[in-house]
Short mmCIF file of C-alpha atoms in Angstrom, two decimals:
data_model
loop_
_atom_site.label_atom_id
_atom_site.label_comp_id
_atom_site.label_asym_id
_atom_site.label_seq_id
_atom_site.Cartn_x
_atom_site.Cartn_y
_atom_site.Cartn_z
CA UNK A 11 0.11 0.29 -0.06
CA UNK A 12 1.43 3.59 -0.99
CA UNK A 13 1.49 5.99 1.62
CA UNK A 14 0.80 9.64 1.51
CA UNK A 15 1.66 12.20 4.21
CA UNK A 16 -0.30 14.73 5.36
CA UNK A 17 0.68 17.18 8.05
CA UNK A 18 -2.57 16.94 9.85
CA UNK A 19 -3.75 16.67 13.26
CA UNK A 20 -5.40 12.53 13.81
CA UNK A 21 -8.13 11.47 11.50
CA UNK A 22 -9.46 8.63 13.87
CA UNK A 23 -12.41 6.06 14.46
CA UNK A 24 -14.77 8.82 14.89
CA UNK A 25 -15.00 8.72 11.28
CA UNK A 26 -16.64 5.36 11.55
CA UNK A 27 -17.91 6.00 14.91
CA UNK A 28 -19.16 9.31 15.24
CA UNK A 29 -22.64 9.15 13.01
CA UNK A 30 -23.89 6.68 15.05
CA UNK A 31 -23.89 8.13 18.38
CA UNK A 32 -23.86 11.48 17.25
CA UNK A 33 -27.03 13.38 17.03
CA UNK A 34 -28.70 16.52 19.18
CA UNK A 35 -32.19 15.58 18.72
CA UNK A 36 -34.27 18.84 17.83
CA UNK A 37 -37.84 18.62 18.90
CA UNK A 38 -40.71 20.88 17.39
CA UNK A 39 -40.98 20.30 13.86
CA UNK A 40 -37.03 20.99 13.38
CA UNK A 41 -36.55 20.44 16.90
CA UNK A 42 -35.47 16.73 16.20
CA UNK A 43 -31.74 16.95 15.40
CA UNK A 44 -29.71 19.68 17.78
CA UNK A 45 -30.10 22.91 19.53
CA UNK A 46 -30.02 25.84 17.98
CA UNK A 47 -28.42 29.19 18.40
CA UNK A 48 -28.22 32.85 17.22
CA UNK A 49 -25.41 35.54 16.05
CA UNK A 50 -22.28 35.81 15.78
CA UNK A 51 -19.39 38.52 16.35
CA UNK A 52 -16.65 38.58 13.50
CA UNK A 53 -14.46 36.06 14.17
CA UNK A 54 -10.66 36.93 13.37
CA UNK A 55 -8.30 34.59 11.51
CA UNK A 56 -5.42 33.85 14.23
CA UNK A 57 -2.21 31.56 13.28
CA UNK A 58 -0.68 29.39 15.46
CA UNK A 59 1.37 26.54 15.62
CA UNK A 60 -0.94 23.23 15.95
CA UNK A 61 0.19 20.20 17.57
CA UNK A 62 2.68 17.94 15.83
CA UNK A 63 0.73 15.23 14.85
CA UNK A 64 0.53 13.50 11.47
CA UNK A 65 -1.90 11.70 9.88
CA UNK A 66 -0.98 9.07 7.05
CA UNK A 67 -2.97 8.04 4.19
CA UNK A 68 -2.95 5.65 1.58
CA UNK A 69 -3.19 7.11 -2.37
CA UNK A 70 -6.97 7.58 -2.00
CA UNK A 71 -6.69 9.61 1.00
CA UNK A 72 -7.78 6.88 3.40
CA UNK A 73 -6.33 7.24 6.54
CA UNK A 74 -3.91 4.03 7.53
CA UNK A 75 -2.19 5.47 10.78
CA UNK A 76 -1.70 8.53 13.14
CA UNK A 77 1.77 9.63 14.53
CA UNK A 78 2.78 12.04 17.18
CA UNK A 79 5.55 14.24 18.05
CA UNK A 80 7.07 11.48 20.10
CA UNK A 81 6.18 8.70 17.72
CA UNK A 82 8.25 7.33 14.66
CA UNK A 83 6.56 7.08 11.44
CA UNK A 84 5.00 3.84 10.14
CA UNK A 85 7.52 1.43 8.60
CA UNK A 86 5.51 2.51 4.93
CA UNK A 87 7.40 4.90 2.83
CA UNK A 88 5.92 8.03 1.94
CA UNK A 89 5.29 8.28 -1.47
CA UNK A 90 4.03 12.05 -2.04
CA UNK A 91 4.80 15.06 -1.06
CA UNK A 92 4.24 16.17 2.76
CA UNK A 93 1.34 19.27 3.01
CA UNK A 94 0.40 21.26 5.70
CA UNK A 95 -2.83 22.85 6.25
CA UNK A 96 -3.04 25.86 9.22
CA UNK A 97 -6.59 26.64 11.03
CA UNK A 98 -6.88 29.44 13.26
CA UNK A 99 -5.32 27.55 16.79
CA UNK A 100 -3.56 28.59 19.39
CA UNK A 101 -0.06 27.06 20.33
CA UNK A 102 -1.24 23.65 21.06
CA UNK A 103 1.69 21.94 21.07
CA UNK A 104 1.43 20.74 24.93
CA UNK A 105 -1.96 19.15 24.12
CA UNK A 106 -1.88 15.55 23.14
CA UNK A 107 -4.66 12.73 22.91
CA UNK A 108 -3.67 10.50 25.38
CA UNK A 109 -5.32 7.38 24.08
CA UNK A 110 -2.64 4.56 24.35
CA UNK A 111 -4.42 2.69 21.46
CA UNK A 112 -6.61 3.81 18.19
CA UNK A 113 -9.92 3.82 19.29
CA UNK A 114 -12.09 0.93 17.74
CA UNK A 115 -14.28 0.83 14.65
CA UNK A 116 -17.09 -0.62 16.68
CA UNK A 117 -19.61 0.73 18.92
CA UNK A 118 -17.72 1.34 22.20
CA UNK A 119 -19.84 -0.60 24.92
CA UNK A 120 -21.91 1.58 27.11
CA UNK A 121 -24.18 1.27 30.39
CA UNK A 122 -27.88 1.25 29.50
CA UNK A 123 -28.60 2.76 32.83
CA UNK A 124 -29.81 6.21 33.11
CA UNK A 125 -27.79 8.94 33.52
CA UNK A 126 -27.13 10.58 36.96
CA UNK A 127 -25.80 14.09 38.04
CA UNK A 128 -24.92 15.12 41.27
CA UNK A 129 -26.01 18.65 41.10
CA UNK A 130 -28.68 20.54 39.25
CA UNK A 131 -26.92 23.66 39.64
CA UNK A 132 -24.71 25.66 37.00
CA UNK A 133 -21.26 23.60 37.45
CA UNK A 134 -18.06 26.31 38.49
CA UNK A 135 -16.74 26.28 35.56
CA UNK A 136 -15.33 29.80 34.46
CA UNK A 137 -15.14 31.04 31.30
CA UNK A 138 -11.78 32.60 30.22
CA UNK A 139 -13.47 35.33 28.12
CA UNK A 140 -14.27 38.28 30.36
CA UNK A 141 -16.35 40.52 27.70
CA UNK A 142 -18.79 40.35 24.53
CA UNK A 143 -16.61 40.67 21.36
CA UNK A 144 -14.04 37.44 22.20
CA UNK A 145 -12.72 35.42 19.00
CA UNK A 146 -15.65 32.42 20.54
CA UNK A 147 -18.95 31.61 20.07
CA UNK A 148 -21.81 29.78 21.79
CA UNK A 149 -24.61 27.49 20.46
CA UNK A 150 -27.98 28.72 22.28
CA UNK A 151 -31.82 27.20 21.84
CA UNK A 152 -34.64 28.88 23.13
CA UNK A 153 -37.07 25.90 24.36
CA UNK A 154 -38.21 25.41 28.07
CA UNK A 155 -38.11 21.60 29.23
CA UNK A 156 -41.64 20.81 27.79
CA UNK A 157 -39.99 21.91 24.40
CA UNK A 158 -42.28 24.77 24.42
CA UNK A 159 -40.81 28.17 23.43
CA UNK A 160 -39.27 30.45 26.00
CA UNK A 161 -40.62 34.15 26.49
CA UNK A 162 -38.49 37.21 25.63
CA UNK A 163 -37.95 37.73 29.37
CA UNK A 164 -36.54 33.63 29.33
CA UNK A 165 -34.08 34.95 26.95
CA UNK A 166 -33.00 37.66 28.19
CA UNK A 167 -32.32 35.98 31.52
CA UNK A 168 -30.25 33.18 29.91
CA UNK A 169 -28.22 35.84 28.21
CA UNK A 170 -27.28 37.85 31.55
CA UNK A 171 -25.70 34.80 32.58
CA UNK A 172 -23.21 34.29 29.33
CA UNK A 173 -20.31 36.23 29.93
CA UNK A 174 -18.14 36.67 27.03
CA UNK A 175 -18.69 34.97 23.64
CA UNK A 176 -18.81 37.22 20.68
CA UNK A 177 -20.84 34.99 18.60
CA UNK A 178 -24.31 33.44 18.96
CA UNK A 179 -25.37 30.21 16.86
CA UNK A 180 -28.88 29.21 16.50
CA UNK A 181 -30.44 26.87 14.59
CA UNK A 182 -33.51 27.93 13.43
CA UNK A 183 -36.70 30.45 13.15
CA UNK A 184 -39.29 29.00 14.84
CA UNK A 185 -40.44 30.63 18.60
CA UNK A 186 -39.66 34.28 17.55
CA UNK A 187 -35.98 33.05 18.33
CA UNK A 188 -34.06 35.18 15.91
CA UNK A 189 -35.60 38.76 17.16
CA UNK A 190 -35.70 37.37 20.63
CA UNK A 191 -31.90 36.82 20.46
CA UNK A 192 -30.55 39.72 18.59
CA UNK A 193 -32.74 41.76 21.44
CA UNK A 194 -31.29 39.93 24.36
CA UNK A 195 -27.31 39.59 22.91
CA UNK A 196 -26.77 42.80 23.19
CA UNK A 197 -24.67 45.06 20.88
CA UNK A 198 -21.25 43.58 21.05
CA UNK A 199 -21.96 40.61 19.68
CA UNK A 200 -23.25 38.73 16.46
CA UNK A 201 -25.95 36.72 15.02
CA UNK A 202 -24.61 33.15 13.42
CA UNK A 203 -28.61 32.49 12.58
CA UNK A 204 -30.13 29.17 11.05
CA UNK A 205 -32.67 27.79 8.81
CA UNK A 206 -33.04 24.46 9.87
CA UNK A 207 -35.51 22.86 7.66
CA UNK A 208 -34.02 23.17 3.62
CA UNK A 209 -37.32 22.51 2.41
CA UNK A 210 -38.34 25.99 4.01
CA UNK A 211 -35.70 28.21 2.97
CA UNK A 212 -37.63 31.17 1.31
CA UNK A 213 -40.03 31.45 4.72
CA UNK A 214 -37.24 31.29 7.15
CA UNK A 215 -34.90 33.50 5.33
CA UNK A 216 -37.79 36.00 5.35
CA UNK A 217 -38.23 35.51 9.06
CA UNK A 218 -34.15 36.36 9.11
CA UNK A 219 -35.00 39.07 6.72
CA UNK A 220 -38.03 40.84 8.95
CA UNK A 221 -36.03 40.31 12.68
CA UNK A 222 -32.74 42.33 10.34
CA UNK A 223 -35.32 45.00 9.29
CA UNK A 224 -32.40 46.46 6.89
CA UNK A 225 -29.71 46.11 9.97
CA UNK A 226 -27.54 43.70 8.97
CA UNK A 227 -24.38 44.40 10.98
CA UNK A 228 -25.37 42.53 13.54
CA UNK A 229 -25.39 39.48 11.60
CA UNK A 230 -22.00 37.01 11.32
CA UNK A 231 -23.31 34.09 9.26
CA UNK A 232 -26.87 32.77 7.84
CA UNK A 233 -26.31 28.75 7.72
CA UNK A 234 -28.84 26.49 5.83
CA UNK A 235 -29.07 23.06 7.61
CA UNK A 236 -27.56 21.46 9.75
CA UNK A 237 -26.42 17.69 9.26
CA UNK A 238 -28.36 16.93 6.99
CA UNK A 239 -25.87 14.93 4.89
CA UNK A 240 -24.59 13.01 8.19
CA UNK A 241 -28.46 12.52 9.19
CA UNK A 242 -28.90 10.94 5.59
CA UNK A 243 -32.20 13.66 5.24
CA UNK A 244 -31.17 15.29 1.68
CA UNK A 245 -28.66 14.55 -0.85
CA UNK A 246 -26.26 17.30 -1.30
CA UNK A 247 -27.88 18.69 -4.54
CA UNK A 248 -30.52 19.57 -2.32
CA UNK A 249 -28.25 21.36 0.46
CA UNK A 250 -26.35 23.03 -2.19
CA UNK A 251 -29.60 24.85 -4.40
CA UNK A 252 -30.90 25.71 -0.81
CA UNK A 253 -28.22 26.96 -0.29
CA UNK A 254 -28.19 29.35 -3.48
CA UNK A 255 -31.76 30.11 -2.70
CA UNK A 256 -31.20 31.20 0.61
CA UNK A 257 -28.34 33.65 -0.97
CA UNK A 258 -30.05 34.72 -3.41
CA UNK A 259 -33.06 36.21 -1.26
CA UNK A 260 -31.08 37.36 1.60
CA UNK A 261 -28.49 39.01 -1.30
CA UNK A 262 -32.13 40.78 -2.73
CA UNK A 263 -32.73 42.11 0.73
CA UNK A 264 -29.14 43.67 1.11
CA UNK A 265 -27.29 40.67 3.42
CA UNK A 266 -23.56 40.42 1.59
CA UNK A 267 -22.08 38.16 4.29
CA UNK A 268 -20.92 34.67 4.32
CA UNK A 269 -24.22 31.82 3.51
CA UNK A 270 -23.23 28.17 4.78
CA UNK A 271 -24.56 24.25 5.44
CA UNK A 272 -23.40 22.81 8.46
CA UNK A 273 -22.28 19.06 8.81
CA UNK A 274 -19.95 17.14 10.98
CA UNK A 275 -16.41 16.36 10.18
CA UNK A 276 -17.24 13.10 9.28
CA UNK A 277 -19.65 13.90 6.26
CA UNK A 278 -17.50 16.68 4.78
CA UNK A 279 -14.46 14.35 4.61
CA UNK A 280 -16.67 11.55 3.65
CA UNK A 281 -18.20 13.82 0.88
CA UNK A 282 -15.95 16.71 -0.01
CA UNK A 283 -18.34 18.19 -2.43
CA UNK A 284 -19.78 19.57 0.91
CA UNK A 285 -16.22 22.43 0.64
CA UNK A 286 -18.14 24.06 -2.28
CA UNK A 287 -21.25 24.60 -0.89
CA UNK A 288 -21.01 27.44 1.08
CA UNK A 289 -19.11 30.75 1.20
CA UNK A 290 -16.88 28.70 4.47
CA UNK A 291 -16.76 25.47 5.64
CA UNK A 292 -18.74 24.83 8.55
CA UNK A 293 -18.04 21.43 10.82
CA UNK A 294 -19.33 20.18 13.95
CA UNK A 295 -16.55 17.97 15.27
CA UNK A 296 -16.93 16.38 19.47
CA UNK A 297 -14.00 14.77 20.62
CA UNK A 298 -16.94 13.08 23.34
CA UNK A 299 -17.61 10.43 20.40
CA UNK A 300 -14.67 9.28 19.32
CA UNK A 301 -14.64 7.19 22.60
CA UNK A 302 -10.72 7.32 21.97
CA UNK A 303 -10.14 10.69 23.56
CA UNK A 304 -9.41 11.70 27.18
CA UNK A 305 -11.42 15.67 27.92
CA UNK A 306 -8.17 17.60 28.15
CA UNK A 307 -6.93 16.69 24.96
CA UNK A 308 -10.72 17.12 23.17
CA UNK A 309 -8.41 20.40 21.73
CA UNK A 310 -5.93 18.56 19.74
CA UNK A 311 -8.47 16.42 18.99
CA UNK A 312 -10.28 19.22 17.38
CA UNK A 313 -7.77 20.93 15.96
CA UNK A 314 -6.65 17.36 14.07
CA UNK A 315 -10.14 17.26 12.61
CA UNK A 316 -10.39 21.07 11.70
CA UNK A 317 -6.74 20.43 9.34
CA UNK A 318 -7.92 17.45 7.89
CA UNK A 319 -11.54 19.41 7.07
CA UNK A 320 -9.30 22.04 5.65
CA UNK A 321 -7.21 20.06 3.76
CA UNK A 322 -9.36 17.97 2.21
CA UNK A 323 -11.30 21.54 1.10
CA UNK A 324 -7.91 23.20 -0.73
CA UNK A 325 -7.08 25.17 2.56
CA UNK A 326 -10.75 26.77 2.39
CA UNK A 327 -11.76 28.14 5.59
CA UNK A 328 -13.40 26.00 8.47
CA UNK A 329 -14.37 26.98 11.34
CA UNK A 330 -15.91 24.60 13.94
CA UNK A 331 -19.40 25.49 14.73
CA UNK A 332 -20.04 22.74 17.32
CA UNK A 333 -17.55 21.38 19.92
CA UNK A 334 -18.14 20.95 23.45
CA UNK A 335 -18.07 17.59 26.09
CA UNK A 336 -21.31 16.48 28.50
CA UNK A 337 -21.41 16.93 32.04
CA UNK A 338 -23.43 13.48 32.73
CA UNK A 339 -24.05 10.83 31.27
CA UNK A 340 -22.67 7.28 30.42
CA UNK A 341 -19.28 6.87 29.44
CA UNK A 342 -18.00 6.07 25.96
CA UNK A 343 -14.92 4.45 25.86
CA UNK A 344 -12.65 6.40 27.80
CA UNK A 345 -14.46 9.59 27.54
CA UNK A 346 -16.45 10.46 30.60
CA UNK A 347 -18.88 13.03 31.05
CA UNK A 348 -18.60 14.94 34.24
CA UNK A 349 -18.59 18.26 35.15
CA UNK A 350 -14.55 18.35 35.82
CA UNK A 351 -14.24 16.66 32.32
CA UNK A 352 -16.18 18.84 30.73
CA UNK A 353 -14.45 22.07 32.16
CA UNK A 354 -10.91 20.27 31.20
CA UNK A 355 -12.50 19.58 27.62
CA UNK A 356 -13.54 23.31 27.35
CA UNK A 357 -10.33 24.85 28.84
CA UNK A 358 -8.87 22.75 26.13
CA UNK A 359 -10.45 23.61 23.38
CA UNK A 360 -9.90 27.10 23.69
CA UNK A 361 -6.31 27.11 24.84
CA UNK A 362 -6.57 25.48 21.27
CA UNK A 363 -8.21 27.56 19.17
CA UNK A 364 -8.51 31.63 19.14
CA UNK A 365 -11.29 32.03 17.10
CA UNK A 366 -13.29 30.11 14.61
CA UNK A 367 -14.81 28.35 17.18
CA UNK A 368 -18.21 27.57 18.81
CA UNK A 369 -18.90 25.81 22.27
CA UNK A 370 -21.46 23.96 22.52
CA UNK A 371 -23.74 24.30 24.43
CA UNK A 372 -24.71 27.33 26.97
CA UNK A 373 -27.42 25.87 29.05
CA UNK A 374 -28.57 21.63 29.53
CA UNK A 375 -31.23 21.13 26.78
CA UNK A 376 -34.04 18.94 28.83
CA UNK A 377 -36.51 19.35 26.18
CA UNK A 378 -34.38 16.79 23.85
CA UNK A 379 -34.74 13.19 23.24
CA UNK A 380 -32.32 11.47 25.88
CA UNK A 381 -31.11 7.94 24.65
CA UNK A 382 -28.43 5.33 24.91
CA UNK A 383 -27.69 6.26 21.22
CA UNK A 384 -26.01 9.66 22.35
CA UNK A 385 -24.58 7.72 25.84
CA UNK A 386 -27.70 9.30 27.73
CA UNK A 387 -25.90 12.95 27.55
CA UNK A 388 -28.01 14.47 25.44
CA UNK A 389 -29.01 16.72 27.96
CA UNK A 390 -25.93 17.58 29.48
CA UNK A 391 -23.71 19.48 27.48
CA UNK A 392 -24.65 22.98 28.72
CA UNK A 393 -21.38 25.06 29.99
CA UNK A 394 -23.76 27.02 32.64
CA UNK A 395 -25.72 24.47 33.75
CA UNK A 396 -29.51 24.57 33.71
CA UNK A 397 -31.74 28.01 32.59
CA UNK A 398 -34.06 29.40 35.04
CA UNK A 399 -36.68 27.95 32.42
CA UNK A 400 -34.91 24.64 31.13
CA UNK A 401 -34.46 22.59 34.31
CA UNK A 402 -34.27 18.94 34.82
CA UNK A 403 -37.46 16.85 34.59
#
């Protein structure tokens, strides 16, 4: 087997295992697939050196071996020239994936027992961001425990508890969330607004246009669809057509910013045609679902996947549109949900990226469908714990 060399951080078993375990179910028409979050501040590119991690691939681009700085290269001769892709990251030389062996490609064993959480209070996690306008984004969804819509007062109370994070990502337009988040998030943030159902592009884009009311300075990006290829819901042709339809409608209303689609890094690597669909590449990536990555190595893992996506997309700008770690749930291999590990993972992510990263999620989402397929962790991704209007059932 011929081996090619890319100077990018490790592709792992996630490419096979993650889709089976990775779905933040969304309720309410579009609520059977993930939480949604609004707006984003402009994120500047800051380039730094990523961990010295190498993935060896064959002539077809399939990963065959991963090596780190302290490891020798595999015995196969690398027949292709090395190339490197740099994404906006911080110096992550100290971050290493602490898995003693390559993660298994089969689904890891896990307990089907209900997840337990020792405290319903917000975890003691302290954000490194001190004010709005920093380079990180955060995801947010406006639903109560029973799946009904939060009020403007509820959303205002939520944002009073979110320090920093210059961008807010939402996933849809129901519940008047675009207007409510714009009102609650303050003047120093921008919105990354989402259209969830690509079959409703025209009507959802109009809702965004109405909420903008002619002021597009508060919008960073508009996304169309979330993980539709990963879930097998849509074809690439359908997603591409929807993005172009949205772009045309929004430009007619004066919007000149990016329009993209978002999918998992696994789906993008498997379908590089997605690279050309939007103005940049939006990739969701969660180290927890790999099963072979410890919490404090989450940053190195996600940097590696961001670089792999950028390489597959010819160096195109990549934004990690979701990444986090659950505070409760069942173990997934060496990945263990806990508040301490959540804090470690978020710190690792922030030490690895200086921008172009959305932390998933602001608050726990008890309106979602918790299940063993996502290790009974679906409720517990909120880095600020429970929202006052969305508490444990």
